[in-house]
Amino acid sequence: MDEIRLIEVKEDIQADNEKIAEELRRRLSDQKIFLVNLMSSPGAGKTSVILKTIEQLRGELAFGVLEADIDSTVDAEKVAAAGVRAVQLRTGGFCHLDATMVTKGLEGLDLEGLDVVIIENVGNLVCPAEFDTGAIRNAMILSVPEGDDKPLKYPLMFTVCDVLLVNKIDYLGLSDFDMDVLRERVARLNPGMRIFEMSAKTGQGVKEWADWLSREARSFVHG
Amino acid sequence: MDEIRLIEVKEDIQADNEKIAEELRRRLSDQKIFLVNLMSSPGAGKTSVILKTIEQLRGELAFGVLEADIDSTVDAEKVAAAGVRAVQLRTGGFCHLDATMVTKGLEGLDLEGLDVVIIENVGNLVCPAEFDTGAIRNAMILSVPEGDDKPLKYPLMFTVCDVLLVNKIDYLGLSDFDMDVLRERVARLNPGMRIFEMSAKTGQGVKEWADWLSREARSFVHG
């Protein structure tokens, strides 16, 4: 198991987050590191999706992970146990990551040889949507048990993300979740949003999303 | 259907939230209104639990509801459709309620004849835990699909609440959620926390929680 580095991060309220995010994006572009910011509610399956994605693309792309949590290291432990280079960012009660925290996290992660870094943001559909982390792509997970009404309630999150992973589709049929209704609601907010249906548990649909991510990352790295 | 009153609320960063919360609690004590602040992740089932609770206690206690949402009125519409007096608080992107917002909401809700008012806070396990709303009791929902590791990741929420409703127990067995492990983790953070297992969908366990709420409310009103 790789060692887990724990970094305490704090918000710098003086900082111009947009500027720091732009600088970080420029640096990552030079370094050819494809940074993905993954957001969702608590328990939607961020860690499981990350692990399944990395497993699917093993041998194709080298991944690192920045795990953000208010106060624990359970996710970084899970990811490191799978042999993935990971850093735990502890936000100390803070509800989202900003570009300063991500910059600090990337300094703690050895980027040598990596192609893709996934940020697992704090589990929260509200605040993380408001802060540019410097990522090249924003992705979100909505899990089926949360319901198909979430675009109505958390519109900013569905607007700022490039891709939506509808996870836990093995729960479809147990709830009144209507995929067509969800797709309509998403299209009204963000017509260009890519949507992938999947179950990190059964593995269904993981390949389609991973293929998309791989194409995006390769065209960024080689483009 | 009762009319839905929509109130736009904003944070007053100058205000002393603790002081306003204490004042509100004193006023509610004089008025014999039992105010409950209900918090959870998005999609854990706050609205469904509220509706089932009110149905269970119909004829015993008169309820009003303050619905908080960033940008929609879907929950207030559902509650009002069930004939319950409701006000929708729209936070305009804001991630939690504070005591000023709740005070404003209660002014918009006619309290005459009510015994209990339930606040449905913004779906978020982080920020709402940090702000005293003036409620007499804090309650939270954790739904089974979110996982049993949430006390490790959102400890403040589990610490500030008096009662935990473990919802969607009809999903037990479909996931690796371990109720004993959850109870141990909760006990370590908050040994006095009451825990009720339930399913708002099937109705299982609703009575036990509703009975507790009824006892608490009656002892507050008559005590």
mmCIF file with all atom_site columns, C-alpha atoms in Angstrom, chain A residues 51-193:
data_model
loop_
_atom_site.group_PDB
_atom_site.id
_atom_site.type_symbol
_atom_site.label_atom_id
_atom_site.label_alt_id
_atom_site.label_comp_id
_atom_site.label_asym_id
_atom_site.label_entity_id
_atom_site.label_seq_id
_atom_site.pdbx_PDB_ins_code
_atom_site.Cartn_x
_atom_site.Cartn_y
_atom_site.Cartn_z
_atom_site.occupancy
_atom_site.B_iso_or_equiv
_atom_site.pdbx_formal_charge
_atom_site.auth_seq_id
_atom_site.auth_comp_id
_atom_site.auth_asym_id
_atom_site.auth_atom_id
_atom_site.pdbx_PDB_model_num
ATOM 1   C CA . LEU A 1 51  ? -11.666 2.946  -8.105  1.00 0.00 ? 51  LEU A CA 1
ATOM 2   C CA . LYS A 1 52  ? -13.684 1.298  -10.889 1.00 0.00 ? 52  LYS A CA 1
ATOM 3   C CA . THR A 1 53  ? -12.528 3.916  -13.405 1.00 0.00 ? 53  THR A CA 1
ATOM 4   C CA . ILE A 1 54  ? -8.868  3.460  -12.543 1.00 0.00 ? 54  ILE A CA 1
ATOM 5   C CA . GLU A 1 55  ? -9.258  -0.338 -12.705 1.00 0.00 ? 55  GLU A CA 1
ATOM 6   C CA . GLN A 1 56  ? -10.910 -0.041 -16.119 1.00 0.00 ? 56  GLN A CA 1
ATOM 7   C CA . LEU A 1 57  ? -8.092  2.136  -17.496 1.00 0.00 ? 57  LEU A CA 1
ATOM 8   C CA . ARG A 1 58  ? -5.166  0.310  -15.855 1.00 0.00 ? 58  ARG A CA 1
ATOM 9   C CA . GLY A 1 59  ? -2.229  0.088  -18.274 1.00 0.00 ? 59  GLY A CA 1
ATOM 10  C CA . GLU A 1 60  ? -3.695  2.883  -20.407 1.00 0.00 ? 60  GLU A CA 1
ATOM 11  C CA . LEU A 1 61  ? -3.437  5.930  -18.151 1.00 0.00 ? 61  LEU A CA 1
ATOM 12  C CA . ALA A 1 62  ? -1.661  6.546  -14.833 1.00 0.00 ? 62  ALA A CA 1
ATOM 13  C CA . PHE A 1 63  ? -3.895  8.055  -12.149 1.00 0.00 ? 63  PHE A CA 1
ATOM 14  C CA . GLY A 1 64  ? -3.404  10.007 -8.943  1.00 0.00 ? 64  GLY A CA 1
ATOM 15  C CA . VAL A 1 65  ? -6.170  11.033 -6.531  1.00 0.00 ? 65  VAL A CA 1
ATOM 16  C CA . LEU A 1 66  ? -6.711  14.016 -4.246  1.00 0.00 ? 66  LEU A CA 1
ATOM 17  C CA . GLU A 1 67  ? -9.187  12.997 -1.560  1.00 0.00 ? 67  GLU A CA 1
ATOM 18  C CA . ALA A 1 68  ? -10.955 15.835 0.237   1.00 0.00 ? 68  ALA A CA 1
ATOM 19  C CA . ASP A 1 69  ? -12.673 15.267 3.526   1.00 0.00 ? 69  ASP A CA 1
ATOM 20  C CA . ILE A 1 70  ? -13.695 17.363 6.458   1.00 0.00 ? 70  ILE A CA 1
ATOM 21  C CA . ASP A 1 71  ? -12.294 15.006 9.017   1.00 0.00 ? 71  ASP A CA 1
ATOM 22  C CA . SER A 1 72  ? -11.228 11.488 8.082   1.00 0.00 ? 72  SER A CA 1
ATOM 23  C CA . THR A 1 73  ? -8.849  9.524  5.885   1.00 0.00 ? 73  THR A CA 1
ATOM 24  C CA . VAL A 1 74  ? -11.121 6.573  5.030   1.00 0.00 ? 74  VAL A CA 1
ATOM 25  C CA . ASP A 1 75  ? -11.347 7.366  1.312   1.00 0.00 ? 75  ASP A CA 1
ATOM 26  C CA . ALA A 1 76  ? -7.602  7.895  0.848   1.00 0.00 ? 76  ALA A CA 1
ATOM 27  C CA . GLU A 1 77  ? -6.992  4.610  2.666   1.00 0.00 ? 77  GLU A CA 1
ATOM 28  C CA . LYS A 1 78  ? -9.358  2.788  0.277   1.00 0.00 ? 78  LYS A CA 1
ATOM 29  C CA . VAL A 1 79  ? -7.736  4.346  -2.783  1.00 0.00 ? 79  VAL A CA 1
ATOM 30  C CA . ALA A 1 80  ? -4.183  3.731  -1.544  1.00 0.00 ? 80  ALA A CA 1
ATOM 31  C CA . ALA A 1 81  ? -5.117  0.129  -0.736  1.00 0.00 ? 81  ALA A CA 1
ATOM 32  C CA . ALA A 1 82  ? -5.831  -0.282 -4.450  1.00 0.00 ? 82  ALA A CA 1
ATOM 33  C CA . GLY A 1 83  ? -2.265  0.819  -5.154  1.00 0.00 ? 83  GLY A CA 1
ATOM 34  C CA . VAL A 1 84  ? -3.182  4.305  -6.362  1.00 0.00 ? 84  VAL A CA 1
ATOM 35  C CA . ARG A 1 85  ? -1.103  7.365  -5.492  1.00 0.00 ? 85  ARG A CA 1
ATOM 36  C CA . ALA A 1 86  ? -3.300  9.435  -3.165  1.00 0.00 ? 86  ALA A CA 1
ATOM 37  C CA . VAL A 1 87  ? -3.175  12.480 -0.926  1.00 0.00 ? 87  VAL A CA 1
ATOM 38  C CA . GLN A 1 88  ? -5.789  13.234 1.727   1.00 0.00 ? 88  GLN A CA 1
ATOM 39  C CA . LEU A 1 89  ? -6.785  16.881 2.059   1.00 0.00 ? 89  LEU A CA 1
ATOM 40  C CA . ARG A 1 90  ? -8.428  17.568 5.395   1.00 0.00 ? 90  ARG A CA 1
ATOM 41  C CA . THR A 1 91  ? -10.525 20.741 5.188   1.00 0.00 ? 91  THR A CA 1
ATOM 42  C CA . GLY A 1 92  ? -11.190 20.989 8.935   1.00 0.00 ? 92  GLY A CA 1
ATOM 43  C CA . GLY A 1 93  ? -14.931 21.610 8.672   1.00 0.00 ? 93  GLY A CA 1
ATOM 44  C CA . PHE A 1 94  ? -14.721 23.480 5.421   1.00 0.00 ? 94  PHE A CA 1
ATOM 45  C CA . CYS A 1 95  ? -17.427 22.592 2.890   1.00 0.00 ? 95  CYS A CA 1
ATOM 46  C CA . HIS A 1 96  ? -15.589 22.710 -0.442  1.00 0.00 ? 96  HIS A CA 1
ATOM 47  C CA . LEU A 1 97  ? -12.190 22.855 -2.122  1.00 0.00 ? 97  LEU A CA 1
ATOM 48  C CA . ASP A 1 98  ? -10.798 25.947 -3.806  1.00 0.00 ? 98  ASP A CA 1
ATOM 49  C CA . ALA A 1 99  ? -7.874  26.326 -6.215  1.00 0.00 ? 99  ALA A CA 1
ATOM 50  C CA . THR A 1 100 ? -5.408  27.161 -3.423  1.00 0.00 ? 100 THR A CA 1
ATOM 51  C CA . MET A 1 101 ? -6.212  23.920 -1.590  1.00 0.00 ? 101 MET A CA 1
ATOM 52  C CA . VAL A 1 102 ? -5.931  21.894 -4.804  1.00 0.00 ? 102 VAL A CA 1
ATOM 53  C CA . THR A 1 103 ? -2.601  23.552 -5.646  1.00 0.00 ? 103 THR A CA 1
ATOM 54  C CA . LYS A 1 104 ? -1.323  22.563 -2.199  1.00 0.00 ? 104 LYS A CA 1
ATOM 55  C CA . GLY A 1 105 ? -2.642  19.034 -2.651  1.00 0.00 ? 105 GLY A CA 1
ATOM 56  C CA . LEU A 1 106 ? -0.939  18.633 -6.033  1.00 0.00 ? 106 LEU A CA 1
ATOM 57  C CA . GLU A 1 107 ? 2.353   19.771 -4.487  1.00 0.00 ? 107 GLU A CA 1
ATOM 58  C CA . GLY A 1 108 ? 1.981   16.911 -2.010  1.00 0.00 ? 108 GLY A CA 1
ATOM 59  C CA . LEU A 1 109 ? 1.219   14.370 -4.754  1.00 0.00 ? 109 LEU A CA 1
ATOM 60  C CA . ASP A 1 110 ? 4.206   13.314 -6.849  1.00 0.00 ? 110 ASP A CA 1
ATOM 61  C CA . LEU A 1 111 ? 2.999   14.110 -10.389 1.00 0.00 ? 111 LEU A CA 1
ATOM 62  C CA . GLU A 1 112 ? 5.912   12.330 -12.107 1.00 0.00 ? 112 GLU A CA 1
ATOM 63  C CA . GLY A 1 113 ? 4.551   9.795  -14.582 1.00 0.00 ? 113 GLY A CA 1
ATOM 64  C CA . LEU A 1 114 ? 0.874   10.631 -13.970 1.00 0.00 ? 114 LEU A CA 1
ATOM 65  C CA . ASP A 1 115 ? -1.592  11.391 -16.779 1.00 0.00 ? 115 ASP A CA 1
ATOM 66  C CA . VAL A 1 116 ? -4.803  12.034 -14.848 1.00 0.00 ? 116 VAL A CA 1
ATOM 67  C CA . VAL A 1 117 ? -5.479  13.374 -11.346 1.00 0.00 ? 117 VAL A CA 1
ATOM 68  C CA . ILE A 1 118 ? -8.997  13.039 -9.973  1.00 0.00 ? 118 ILE A CA 1
ATOM 69  C CA . ILE A 1 119 ? -10.104 15.357 -7.179  1.00 0.00 ? 119 ILE A CA 1
ATOM 70  C CA . GLU A 1 120 ? -12.719 13.759 -4.928  1.00 0.00 ? 120 GLU A CA 1
ATOM 71  C CA . ASN A 1 121 ? -14.322 16.949 -3.641  1.00 0.00 ? 121 ASN A CA 1
ATOM 72  C CA . VAL A 1 122 ? -16.207 17.248 -0.320  1.00 0.00 ? 122 VAL A CA 1
ATOM 73  C CA . GLY A 1 123 ? -19.584 15.457 -0.477  1.00 0.00 ? 123 GLY A CA 1
ATOM 74  C CA . ASN A 1 124 ? -21.875 18.428 -1.059  1.00 0.00 ? 124 ASN A CA 1
ATOM 75  C CA . LEU A 1 125 ? -24.073 19.483 -4.010  1.00 0.00 ? 125 LEU A CA 1
ATOM 76  C CA . VAL A 1 126 ? -24.055 23.163 -3.045  1.00 0.00 ? 126 VAL A CA 1
ATOM 77  C CA . CYS A 1 127 ? -20.767 24.880 -2.180  1.00 0.00 ? 127 CYS A CA 1
ATOM 78  C CA . PRO A 1 128 ? -18.268 22.970 -4.367  1.00 0.00 ? 128 PRO A CA 1
ATOM 79  C CA . ALA A 1 129 ? -20.186 24.143 -7.465  1.00 0.00 ? 129 ALA A CA 1
ATOM 80  C CA . GLU A 1 130 ? -19.268 27.749 -6.669  1.00 0.00 ? 130 GLU A CA 1
ATOM 81  C CA . PHE A 1 131 ? -15.485 27.328 -6.605  1.00 0.00 ? 131 PHE A CA 1
ATOM 82  C CA . ASP A 1 132 ? -13.223 26.776 -9.601  1.00 0.00 ? 132 ASP A CA 1
ATOM 83  C CA . THR A 1 133 ? -10.600 24.233 -8.498  1.00 0.00 ? 133 THR A CA 1
ATOM 84  C CA . GLY A 1 134 ? -8.396  24.674 -11.564 1.00 0.00 ? 134 GLY A CA 1
ATOM 85  C CA . ALA A 1 135 ? -9.640  21.376 -13.019 1.00 0.00 ? 135 ALA A CA 1
ATOM 86  C CA . ILE A 1 136 ? -9.779  20.830 -16.785 1.00 0.00 ? 136 ILE A CA 1
ATOM 87  C CA . ARG A 1 137 ? -13.150 19.055 -16.489 1.00 0.00 ? 137 ARG A CA 1
ATOM 88  C CA . ASN A 1 138 ? -15.890 19.078 -13.844 1.00 0.00 ? 138 ASN A CA 1
ATOM 89  C CA . ALA A 1 139 ? -17.816 15.862 -13.308 1.00 0.00 ? 139 ALA A CA 1
ATOM 90  C CA . MET A 1 140 ? -20.650 15.028 -10.947 1.00 0.00 ? 140 MET A CA 1
ATOM 91  C CA . ILE A 1 141 ? -22.378 11.904 -9.723  1.00 0.00 ? 141 ILE A CA 1
ATOM 92  C CA . LEU A 1 142 ? -26.084 11.657 -9.021  1.00 0.00 ? 142 LEU A CA 1
ATOM 93  C CA . SER A 1 143 ? -27.094 8.351  -7.463  1.00 0.00 ? 143 SER A CA 1
ATOM 94  C CA . VAL A 1 144 ? -30.503 6.871  -8.245  1.00 0.00 ? 144 VAL A CA 1
ATOM 95  C CA . PRO A 1 145 ? -31.712 6.765  -4.595  1.00 0.00 ? 145 PRO A CA 1
ATOM 96  C CA . GLU A 1 146 ? -31.300 10.572 -4.392  1.00 0.00 ? 146 GLU A CA 1
ATOM 97  C CA . GLY A 1 147 ? -34.110 11.082 -6.880  1.00 0.00 ? 147 GLY A CA 1
ATOM 98  C CA . ASP A 1 148 ? -34.625 12.633 -10.321 1.00 0.00 ? 148 ASP A CA 1
ATOM 99  C CA . ASP A 1 149 ? -35.587 16.071 -8.926  1.00 0.00 ? 149 ASP A CA 1
ATOM 100 C CA . LYS A 1 150 ? -32.049 17.128 -8.023  1.00 0.00 ? 150 LYS A CA 1
ATOM 101 C CA . PRO A 1 151 ? -31.487 19.347 -11.134 1.00 0.00 ? 151 PRO A CA 1
ATOM 102 C CA . LEU A 1 152 ? -34.431 21.459 -9.913  1.00 0.00 ? 152 LEU A CA 1
ATOM 103 C CA . LYS A 1 153 ? -32.895 21.866 -6.476  1.00 0.00 ? 153 LYS A CA 1
ATOM 104 C CA . TYR A 1 154 ? -29.177 22.160 -7.178  1.00 0.00 ? 154 TYR A CA 1
ATOM 105 C CA . PRO A 1 155 ? -29.135 23.815 -10.618 1.00 0.00 ? 155 PRO A CA 1
ATOM 106 C CA . LEU A 1 156 ? -25.677 25.383 -10.345 1.00 0.00 ? 156 LEU A CA 1
ATOM 107 C CA . MET A 1 157 ? -23.982 21.990 -9.880  1.00 0.00 ? 157 MET A CA 1
ATOM 108 C CA . PHE A 1 158 ? -25.694 20.618 -12.987 1.00 0.00 ? 158 PHE A CA 1
ATOM 109 C CA . THR A 1 159 ? -24.709 23.780 -14.886 1.00 0.00 ? 159 THR A CA 1
ATOM 110 C CA . VAL A 1 160 ? -20.983 23.895 -14.081 1.00 0.00 ? 160 VAL A CA 1
ATOM 111 C CA . CYS A 1 161 ? -20.304 20.205 -14.785 1.00 0.00 ? 161 CYS A CA 1
ATOM 112 C CA . ASP A 1 162 ? -19.295 18.806 -18.168 1.00 0.00 ? 162 ASP A CA 1
ATOM 113 C CA . VAL A 1 163 ? -20.402 15.289 -17.396 1.00 0.00 ? 163 VAL A CA 1
ATOM 114 C CA . LEU A 1 164 ? -23.007 13.582 -15.222 1.00 0.00 ? 164 LEU A CA 1
ATOM 115 C CA . LEU A 1 165 ? -22.581 10.029 -13.972 1.00 0.00 ? 165 LEU A CA 1
ATOM 116 C CA . VAL A 1 166 ? -25.908 8.551  -12.913 1.00 0.00 ? 166 VAL A CA 1
ATOM 117 C CA . ASN A 1 167 ? -24.669 5.930  -10.453 1.00 0.00 ? 167 ASN A CA 1
ATOM 118 C CA . LYS A 1 168 ? -26.396 3.032  -8.648  1.00 0.00 ? 168 LYS A CA 1
ATOM 119 C CA . ILE A 1 169 ? -28.609 2.192  -11.645 1.00 0.00 ? 169 ILE A CA 1
ATOM 120 C CA . ASP A 1 170 ? -28.952 -1.238 -9.996  1.00 0.00 ? 170 ASP A CA 1
ATOM 121 C CA . TYR A 1 171 ? -31.439 0.563  -7.714  1.00 0.00 ? 171 TYR A CA 1
ATOM 122 C CA . LEU A 1 172 ? -33.677 1.555  -10.655 1.00 0.00 ? 172 LEU A CA 1
ATOM 123 C CA . GLY A 1 173 ? -37.063 -0.075 -10.340 1.00 0.00 ? 173 GLY A CA 1
ATOM 124 C CA . LEU A 1 174 ? -36.859 0.070  -6.542  1.00 0.00 ? 174 LEU A CA 1
ATOM 125 C CA . SER A 1 175 ? -37.644 3.780  -6.638  1.00 0.00 ? 175 SER A CA 1
ATOM 126 C CA . ASP A 1 176 ? -39.736 6.113  -8.782  1.00 0.00 ? 176 ASP A CA 1
ATOM 127 C CA . PHE A 1 177 ? -36.613 7.557  -10.411 1.00 0.00 ? 177 PHE A CA 1
ATOM 128 C CA . ASP A 1 178 ? -37.463 8.406  -14.045 1.00 0.00 ? 178 ASP A CA 1
ATOM 129 C CA . MET A 1 179 ? -34.369 8.568  -16.267 1.00 0.00 ? 179 MET A CA 1
ATOM 130 C CA . ASP A 1 180 ? -36.221 10.343 -19.109 1.00 0.00 ? 180 ASP A CA 1
ATOM 131 C CA . VAL A 1 181 ? -37.460 13.031 -16.730 1.00 0.00 ? 181 VAL A CA 1
ATOM 132 C CA . LEU A 1 182 ? -33.944 13.445 -15.345 1.00 0.00 ? 182 LEU A CA 1
ATOM 133 C CA . ARG A 1 183 ? -32.482 13.799 -18.849 1.00 0.00 ? 183 ARG A CA 1
ATOM 134 C CA . GLU A 1 184 ? -35.068 16.453 -19.742 1.00 0.00 ? 184 GLU A CA 1
ATOM 135 C CA . ARG A 1 185 ? -34.335 18.424 -16.574 1.00 0.00 ? 185 ARG A CA 1
ATOM 136 C CA . VAL A 1 186 ? -30.598 18.259 -17.202 1.00 0.00 ? 186 VAL A CA 1
ATOM 137 C CA . ALA A 1 187 ? -30.988 19.269 -20.855 1.00 0.00 ? 187 ALA A CA 1
ATOM 138 C CA . ARG A 1 188 ? -32.920 22.368 -19.843 1.00 0.00 ? 188 ARG A CA 1
ATOM 139 C CA . LEU A 1 189 ? -30.045 23.504 -17.583 1.00 0.00 ? 189 LEU A CA 1
ATOM 140 C CA . ASN A 1 190 ? -27.047 22.274 -19.539 1.00 0.00 ? 190 ASN A CA 1
ATOM 141 C CA . PRO A 1 191 ? -27.797 20.977 -23.041 1.00 0.00 ? 191 PRO A CA 1
ATOM 142 C CA . GLY A 1 192 ? -24.158 19.989 -23.693 1.00 0.00 ? 192 GLY A CA 1
ATOM 143 C CA . MET A 1 193 ? -23.802 17.837 -20.596 1.00 0.00 ? 193 MET A CA 1
#
